[in-house]
Short mmCIF file of C-alpha atoms in Angstrom, two decimals:
data_model
loop_
_atom_site.label_atom_id
_atom_site.label_comp_id
_atom_site.label_asym_id
_atom_site.label_seq_id
_atom_site.Cartn_x
_atom_site.Cartn_y
_atom_site.Cartn_z
CA MET A 1 -38.22 24.82 103.48
CA SER A 2 -35.19 23.40 103.35
CA ARG A 3 -35.44 20.36 106.20
CA ALA A 4 -38.25 19.45 108.43
CA LYS A 5 -38.73 22.43 111.48
CA ARG A 6 -39.27 22.39 115.23
CA ILE A 7 -41.95 24.36 115.56
CA PHE A 8 -42.75 25.75 119.49
CA ILE A 9 -46.09 27.37 119.66
CA VAL A 10 -46.71 29.36 123.04
CA GLU A 11 -50.44 29.98 123.24
CA ASP A 12 -53.07 30.01 125.41
CA MET A 13 -55.13 26.34 124.04
CA LYS A 14 -58.62 27.20 125.02
CA GLU A 15 -59.33 23.14 124.15
CA PHE A 16 -61.42 23.32 127.18
CA THR A 17 -63.80 25.61 125.66
CA ASP A 18 -66.28 25.93 123.21
CA LYS A 19 -63.55 27.87 120.94
CA PHE A 20 -61.07 25.34 120.14
CA LEU A 21 -62.38 24.36 116.79
CA LEU A 22 -62.67 28.15 116.08
CA SER A 23 -58.40 28.77 116.72
CA GLY A 24 -56.60 29.62 113.62
CA ILE A 25 -53.21 28.28 115.26
CA ARG A 26 -54.50 24.71 115.33
CA LYS A 27 -55.65 25.24 111.83
CA GLN A 28 -51.78 26.31 110.83
CA VAL A 29 -50.42 23.37 113.55
CA LYS A 30 -52.23 20.96 111.20
CA GLY A 31 -50.42 23.08 108.04
CA PHE A 32 -47.41 22.76 109.20
CA ILE A 33 -47.23 18.65 109.92
CA ARG A 34 -48.72 18.03 106.48
CA LEU A 35 -45.20 20.27 105.52
CA GLY A 36 -43.38 17.40 107.13
CA HIS A 37 -43.16 19.80 110.25
CA ASP A 38 -43.25 19.28 114.03
CA VAL A 39 -44.72 21.03 116.33
CA HIS A 40 -45.16 21.56 120.04
CA ARG A 41 -47.81 23.34 121.99
CA PHE A 42 -47.26 25.17 125.06
CA ASP A 43 -50.67 25.86 126.62
CA TYR A 44 -49.32 29.24 128.58
CA GLY A 45 -52.13 30.06 130.13
CA GLY A 46 -53.56 26.49 130.83
CA ALA A 47 -50.16 26.01 132.80
CA PHE A 48 -50.92 28.56 134.89
CA TRP A 49 -54.19 26.50 136.33
CA GLN A 50 -51.86 23.65 136.92
CA VAL A 51 -49.30 25.48 138.96
CA ALA A 52 -51.37 27.75 141.05
CA PRO A 53 -52.53 26.29 144.57
CA ILE A 54 -55.30 28.55 144.47
CA LYS A 55 -57.56 29.45 141.57
CA SER A 56 -57.65 32.97 141.22
CA THR A 57 -56.41 35.35 138.22
CA ILE A 58 -54.98 38.14 140.18
CA LEU A 59 -53.47 35.69 142.44
CA SER A 60 -52.06 33.20 139.64
CA ARG A 61 -50.33 36.25 137.87
CA ARG A 62 -48.53 37.15 140.99
CA TRP A 63 -47.25 34.19 142.46
CA CYS A 64 -47.52 31.79 139.62
CA LYS A 65 -45.97 33.75 136.20
CA GLY A 66 -42.33 33.10 137.57
CA ARG A 67 -43.52 29.59 137.85
CA VAL A 68 -45.10 28.99 134.63
CA ASP A 69 -42.02 31.00 132.78
CA GLU A 70 -39.47 28.78 134.15
CA LEU A 71 -42.07 25.46 132.85
CA LEU A 72 -41.63 27.15 129.41
CA VAL A 73 -38.07 27.14 129.51
CA GLN A 74 -37.31 24.18 130.39
CA GLN A 75 -39.62 22.56 127.38
CA LEU A 76 -37.27 25.12 125.04
CA LYS A 77 -34.12 23.87 126.21
CA SER A 78 -35.55 20.20 125.92
CA TYR A 79 -37.13 21.00 122.25
CA GLU A 80 -34.53 23.41 120.77
CA PRO A 81 -36.86 24.43 118.51
CA ASP A 82 -36.28 26.44 115.08
CA ILE A 83 -38.99 28.97 114.81
CA VAL A 84 -41.11 30.25 118.13
CA HIS A 85 -44.68 31.15 117.23
CA ILE A 86 -46.16 33.82 120.14
CA SER A 87 -49.77 34.44 120.73
CA PHE A 88 -50.60 37.16 122.91
CA ALA A 89 -51.41 34.93 125.73
CA ASN A 90 -52.51 36.72 128.99
CA PHE A 91 -50.19 37.22 131.18
CA LEU A 92 -47.29 36.70 128.87
CA ASP A 93 -45.15 39.96 128.64
CA VAL A 94 -41.52 41.33 127.17
CA ASN A 95 -39.63 39.47 129.89
CA THR A 96 -41.43 36.36 128.78
CA ILE A 97 -39.73 37.16 125.61
CA ALA A 98 -36.31 37.69 127.12
CA LEU A 99 -36.56 34.06 128.47
CA ILE A 100 -37.73 32.78 125.14
CA ARG A 101 -34.65 34.22 123.60
CA GLN A 102 -32.20 33.00 126.64
CA ALA A 103 -33.75 29.73 126.07
CA ALA A 104 -33.62 29.42 122.17
CA PRO A 105 -30.87 31.96 120.85
CA ASN A 106 -31.24 30.43 117.45
CA ALA A 107 -34.76 30.31 117.20
CA PHE A 108 -36.34 32.60 114.56
CA LEU A 109 -39.65 34.46 117.00
CA TYR A 110 -42.88 35.43 115.64
CA ALA A 111 -46.65 36.38 116.09
CA CYS A 112 -49.81 36.48 114.66
CA ASP A 113 -52.31 39.54 115.99
CA GLY A 114 -55.94 39.11 114.13
CA ASP A 115 -57.39 41.91 116.67
CA PRO A 116 -57.96 45.18 115.52
CA TRP A 117 -56.30 48.31 117.40
CA PRO A 118 -52.83 46.54 119.02
CA GLN A 119 -52.08 50.19 120.92
CA PHE A 120 -55.01 49.71 122.97
CA GLN A 121 -53.90 45.82 123.81
CA LYS A 122 -51.98 45.97 127.10
CA ASP A 123 -48.77 45.36 126.02
CA ARG A 124 -49.18 44.28 122.83
CA ILE A 125 -46.65 46.49 120.85
CA GLN A 126 -44.22 46.10 122.93
CA ILE A 127 -44.01 42.24 122.99
CA GLY A 128 -44.05 42.44 119.06
CA SER A 129 -41.13 44.60 119.27
CA LYS A 130 -39.16 42.40 120.88
CA LEU A 131 -39.58 39.33 117.90
CA ASP A 132 -38.31 39.04 114.19
CA LEU A 133 -41.63 39.40 112.91
CA VAL A 134 -45.52 40.02 113.07
CA LEU A 135 -48.05 38.45 111.09
CA ALA A 136 -51.43 40.48 110.96
CA THR A 137 -54.60 40.23 109.70
CA ASN A 138 -54.91 43.52 107.67
CA ASP A 139 -52.17 45.54 105.83
CA GLY A 140 -53.21 49.57 107.24
CA GLN A 141 -52.83 51.32 110.28
CA TRP A 142 -53.21 48.34 112.39
CA LEU A 143 -50.27 46.73 110.64
CA ASP A 144 -48.54 50.23 110.40
CA GLU A 145 -48.28 50.60 114.66
CA TYR A 146 -46.43 47.47 115.01
CA LYS A 147 -43.65 48.90 111.97
CA LYS A 148 -43.83 52.48 113.81
CA ALA A 149 -42.00 50.06 116.93
CA GLY A 150 -39.76 48.92 114.78
CA VAL A 151 -41.16 45.38 113.54
CA ARG A 152 -41.00 43.92 110.89
CA GLY A 153 -44.76 43.08 109.69
CA VAL A 154 -46.83 41.16 106.91
CA PHE A 155 -50.43 40.91 106.14
CA MET A 156 -51.65 37.35 106.74
CA PRO A 157 -55.36 36.22 106.14
CA ASN A 158 -57.06 33.90 108.08
CA PRO A 159 -57.10 30.15 107.62
CA CYS A 160 -60.22 27.91 107.35
CA ASP A 161 -60.24 23.85 108.06
CA PRO A 162 -61.68 22.24 105.20
CA ASP A 163 -61.89 19.25 106.87
CA TYR A 164 -64.67 20.45 108.80
CA GLU A 165 -65.51 23.82 107.61
CA TYR A 166 -67.57 22.84 104.83
CA ARG A 167 -71.12 23.33 103.73
CA HIS A 168 -73.16 20.47 106.04
CA GLU A 169 -76.69 18.51 105.21
CA VAL A 170 -77.93 19.97 108.08
CA SER A 171 -81.83 19.67 109.86
CA ASP A 172 -84.84 22.43 109.09
CA SER A 173 -84.15 23.67 112.73
CA TRP A 174 -80.91 25.30 111.65
CA LYS A 175 -82.55 26.45 108.40
CA THR A 176 -82.43 30.68 108.01
CA ASP A 177 -82.84 33.14 105.69
CA ILE A 178 -79.98 35.24 107.19
CA LEU A 179 -77.61 34.67 110.03
CA PHE A 180 -74.79 37.00 112.16
CA THR A 181 -72.74 35.65 115.11
CA GLY A 182 -71.06 37.91 117.19
CA LYS A 183 -71.83 40.84 119.13
CA THR A 184 -72.89 43.97 118.11
CA ARG A 185 -70.10 46.29 118.80
CA GLN A 186 -71.49 50.09 119.80
CA THR A 187 -68.73 53.00 119.30
CA ASN A 188 -67.13 54.05 122.65
CA LYS A 189 -64.10 55.74 123.15
CA ARG A 190 -62.02 52.83 123.49
CA TYR A 191 -62.91 51.09 120.05
CA PRO A 192 -64.23 53.48 117.66
CA ALA A 193 -66.62 51.04 116.04
CA ASP A 194 -68.06 51.23 112.43
CA PRO A 195 -72.02 52.41 113.77
CA LEU A 196 -72.97 50.39 110.58
CA ARG A 197 -72.37 47.37 112.01
CA HIS A 198 -75.12 48.33 115.02
CA GLN A 199 -77.31 49.97 112.67
CA ILE A 200 -77.76 46.59 109.95
CA ILE A 201 -78.49 44.10 113.33
CA ASN A 202 -80.98 46.35 114.85
CA ARG A 203 -83.41 46.56 111.79
CA LEU A 204 -82.52 42.74 111.01
CA ALA A 205 -83.91 42.16 114.75
CA LYS A 206 -87.38 43.12 113.47
CA MET A 207 -87.02 41.08 110.65
CA GLU A 208 -88.77 37.45 110.31
CA ASN A 209 -86.79 34.57 109.85
CA CYS A 210 -82.79 36.06 111.36
CA THR A 211 -81.06 34.05 113.44
CA PHE A 212 -78.27 36.00 115.62
CA TYR A 213 -76.00 34.20 118.04
CA GLY A 214 -73.99 36.15 120.87
CA CYS A 215 -76.24 39.57 120.50
CA LEU A 216 -79.34 40.86 121.18
CA GLY A 217 -79.24 38.83 124.25
CA ARG A 218 -79.39 35.36 122.40
CA PRO A 219 -76.82 32.92 122.89
CA ARG A 220 -73.36 32.10 121.65
CA ILE A 221 -72.52 28.88 119.49
CA GLY A 222 -69.66 26.86 119.34
CA GLY A 223 -68.33 23.29 118.60
CA ILE A 224 -69.42 21.80 115.06
CA ASN A 225 -73.00 23.32 116.33
CA TYR A 226 -71.60 26.68 114.59
CA GLN A 227 -70.73 25.04 111.47
CA TYR A 228 -74.20 23.74 111.72
CA ALA A 229 -75.77 26.97 112.03
CA ILE A 230 -73.47 29.07 108.94
CA SER A 231 -74.76 25.70 106.75
CA GLY A 232 -78.03 26.28 107.32
CA ALA A 233 -78.50 29.99 106.85
CA ARG A 234 -78.71 31.23 102.58
CA VAL A 235 -77.50 34.46 103.67
CA ALA A 236 -74.93 35.39 106.15
CA LEU A 237 -74.00 39.08 107.42
CA SER A 238 -69.97 40.07 107.48
CA ILE A 239 -69.08 43.34 109.16
CA GLY A 240 -65.87 43.86 110.96
CA ILE A 241 -65.59 46.48 113.78
CA ALA A 242 -64.18 48.58 111.83
CA ASN A 243 -64.28 48.29 108.10
CA ASP A 244 -61.74 50.94 107.02
CA VAL A 245 -58.77 49.06 107.47
CA SER A 246 -56.90 47.62 104.40
CA LEU A 247 -57.90 43.75 103.82
CA TYR A 248 -59.25 43.21 107.52
CA HIS A 249 -61.76 40.97 107.70
CA SER A 250 -62.65 39.58 111.11
CA ASP A 251 -62.13 35.66 111.16
CA ARG A 252 -66.00 35.11 110.75
CA LEU A 253 -65.60 35.79 107.09
CA THR A 254 -63.60 33.30 106.42
CA HIS A 255 -65.69 30.87 108.90
CA TYR A 256 -68.81 31.37 106.53
CA LEU A 257 -67.59 31.03 103.37
CA ALA A 258 -65.65 27.73 104.08
CA CYS A 259 -69.29 26.50 105.32
CA GLY A 260 -70.89 27.38 102.16
CA THR A 261 -73.24 29.85 103.04
CA PHE A 262 -74.21 33.55 100.49
CA VAL A 263 -72.18 36.02 102.16
CA LEU A 264 -72.83 39.47 102.23
CA ALA A 265 -69.89 41.82 103.76
CA LYS A 266 -69.18 44.86 104.25
CA ARG A 267 -66.05 46.45 101.75
CA VAL A 268 -63.20 47.36 102.84
CA PRO A 269 -59.92 49.21 100.70
CA ASP A 270 -58.59 46.26 98.71
CA SER A 271 -61.23 43.79 99.61
CA ASP A 272 -60.96 42.22 95.91
CA LEU A 273 -57.68 41.29 96.19
CA LEU A 274 -59.35 38.80 98.82
CA PHE A 275 -62.68 38.02 96.88
CA LYS A 276 -63.98 38.93 94.02
CA ASP A 277 -67.29 41.25 94.28
CA GLY A 278 -70.43 38.80 92.66
CA VAL A 279 -67.96 35.78 92.14
CA HIS A 280 -66.90 34.72 95.43
CA LEU A 281 -69.48 37.18 97.63
CA LYS A 282 -71.23 40.19 97.20
CA TYR A 283 -69.27 43.75 99.31
CA PHE A 284 -71.99 46.60 100.22
CA ASP A 285 -71.47 49.73 101.29
CA THR A 286 -74.21 51.14 103.16
CA VAL A 287 -77.34 50.22 105.61
CA ASP A 288 -79.54 50.00 102.32
CA ASP A 289 -77.70 48.43 99.98
CA PHE A 290 -77.04 45.37 102.42
CA PHE A 291 -81.16 45.25 102.58
CA GLU A 292 -81.40 45.58 98.65
CA LEU A 293 -78.67 43.10 98.08
CA ALA A 294 -80.59 40.41 100.67
CA ASP A 295 -83.54 40.90 99.01
CA TRP A 296 -82.70 40.06 95.79
CA TYR A 297 -80.55 36.97 96.54
CA LEU A 298 -82.97 35.82 98.70
CA LYS A 299 -85.61 35.55 95.47
CA HIS A 300 -82.74 34.45 93.21
CA GLU A 301 -82.00 31.55 94.11
CA ASP A 302 -79.71 30.21 91.41
CA GLU A 303 -77.61 33.24 91.54
CA ARG A 304 -76.90 33.21 95.53
CA ILE A 305 -76.23 29.06 95.23
CA LYS A 306 -73.80 29.83 92.49
CA ILE A 307 -71.63 32.70 94.36
CA ALA A 308 -71.83 30.26 97.36
CA ASN A 309 -70.28 27.63 95.79
CA ALA A 310 -67.55 29.94 94.11
CA GLY A 311 -66.61 31.13 97.95
CA MET A 312 -66.38 28.26 99.61
CA GLU A 313 -64.32 26.58 96.65
CA ARG A 314 -61.97 30.04 96.63
CA VAL A 315 -61.59 29.52 100.07
CA HIS A 316 -61.01 26.27 100.63
CA ALA A 317 -58.66 26.12 97.52
CA GLU A 318 -56.55 29.62 98.78
CA PHE A 319 -56.72 29.81 102.47
CA ASN A 320 -56.51 26.29 104.37
CA GLY A 321 -54.19 26.36 106.98
CA THR A 322 -51.51 24.45 105.34
CA LYS A 323 -51.41 27.08 102.41
CA ILE A 324 -51.18 29.74 104.64
CA ALA A 325 -48.93 27.66 107.24
CA LYS A 326 -46.50 27.14 103.80
CA TYR A 327 -47.05 31.48 103.46
CA THR A 328 -46.00 31.63 107.06
CA LEU A 329 -42.99 29.63 106.47
CA ASP A 330 -41.96 31.18 103.43
CA VAL A 331 -41.95 34.61 105.25
CA ILE A 332 -39.63 33.28 108.05
CA GLU A 333 -36.83 31.52 105.14
CA ASN A 334 -37.37 33.47 102.20
CA GLY A 335 -38.08 37.34 103.38
CA SER A 336 -41.62 37.38 101.01
CA TYR A 337 -44.24 35.11 100.07
CA SER A 338 -45.99 34.68 96.97
CA ALA A 339 -50.12 35.27 97.11
CA PRO A 340 -52.00 37.46 95.02
CA TRP A 341 -53.05 39.71 97.98
CA ASN A 342 -49.08 40.36 98.90
CA ARG A 343 -48.33 43.57 97.72
CA SER A 344 -45.63 44.72 100.02
CA GLY A 345 -43.79 41.73 100.88
CA TYR A 346 -41.47 41.41 104.16
CA LYS A 347 -40.78 45.39 105.79
#
């Protein structure tokens, strides 16, 4: 960038939950600052609880949205940002975007969307259509939903933070052969999920020394314990809610690779542009593929560790928050960014 920028972020910060270390925005904020820019974060969701006379989600939206938008406008005018990053926070709508435009008329407005099926998320496409750019963690039909609405869209992968996402030395209590964190996500009418995920997890549940968090009645895991759990796993299963969308992987893949476990990931279109099969991880296509590969690599420790190390080095070097922040600023200023996976540029 030609000079230091003021970057204003509108988000649901979730700083008082065990998910705060997972925030991709948090990782990019560190990157922006390391690149010499200033960042101000506005906790849009948290502001409702600050101004609400009664702690009720429904009543807060009815009574307090105007007051929260007033606070947002006041801070925007005080800060005069060059760039405004919009997260799809609860209660934020197209009227809020209009107020942001009025309060910061010279700012570049963009959003990042890491969720599947944006067309099924409330007001998601409508909000995106009012922005200058949408970055998404896919380069397929979900990003196309924004483009069809007239939004300029670019693929941007999930960031990692090597400051704490690395292979930790852990006690035996964290050690396991195979790990999965997340929900089973069976297909339903709204979300046509890939049944492969449910099939693999159900089969793993019948095996010994497999560990689950967040599904099969097991509790979720958060905070630094999440990194410990990944570090203690010999193999981690990465499979998305859908696996037919170009370059789409959940941020779970980035977490697993960054913390140094060996990853078996469901192949998606153009997967090798991000991580090479047999070099940084191993891809599988079917249920039987997964179990055959897991069995082989659990019996061949040297090969398992070699690939796990290469995967960790790759994601730390190419997908850290500073690098993703730089790519983001390049798109905003120049219209595109240079990376091996970026084929389409700024459309």
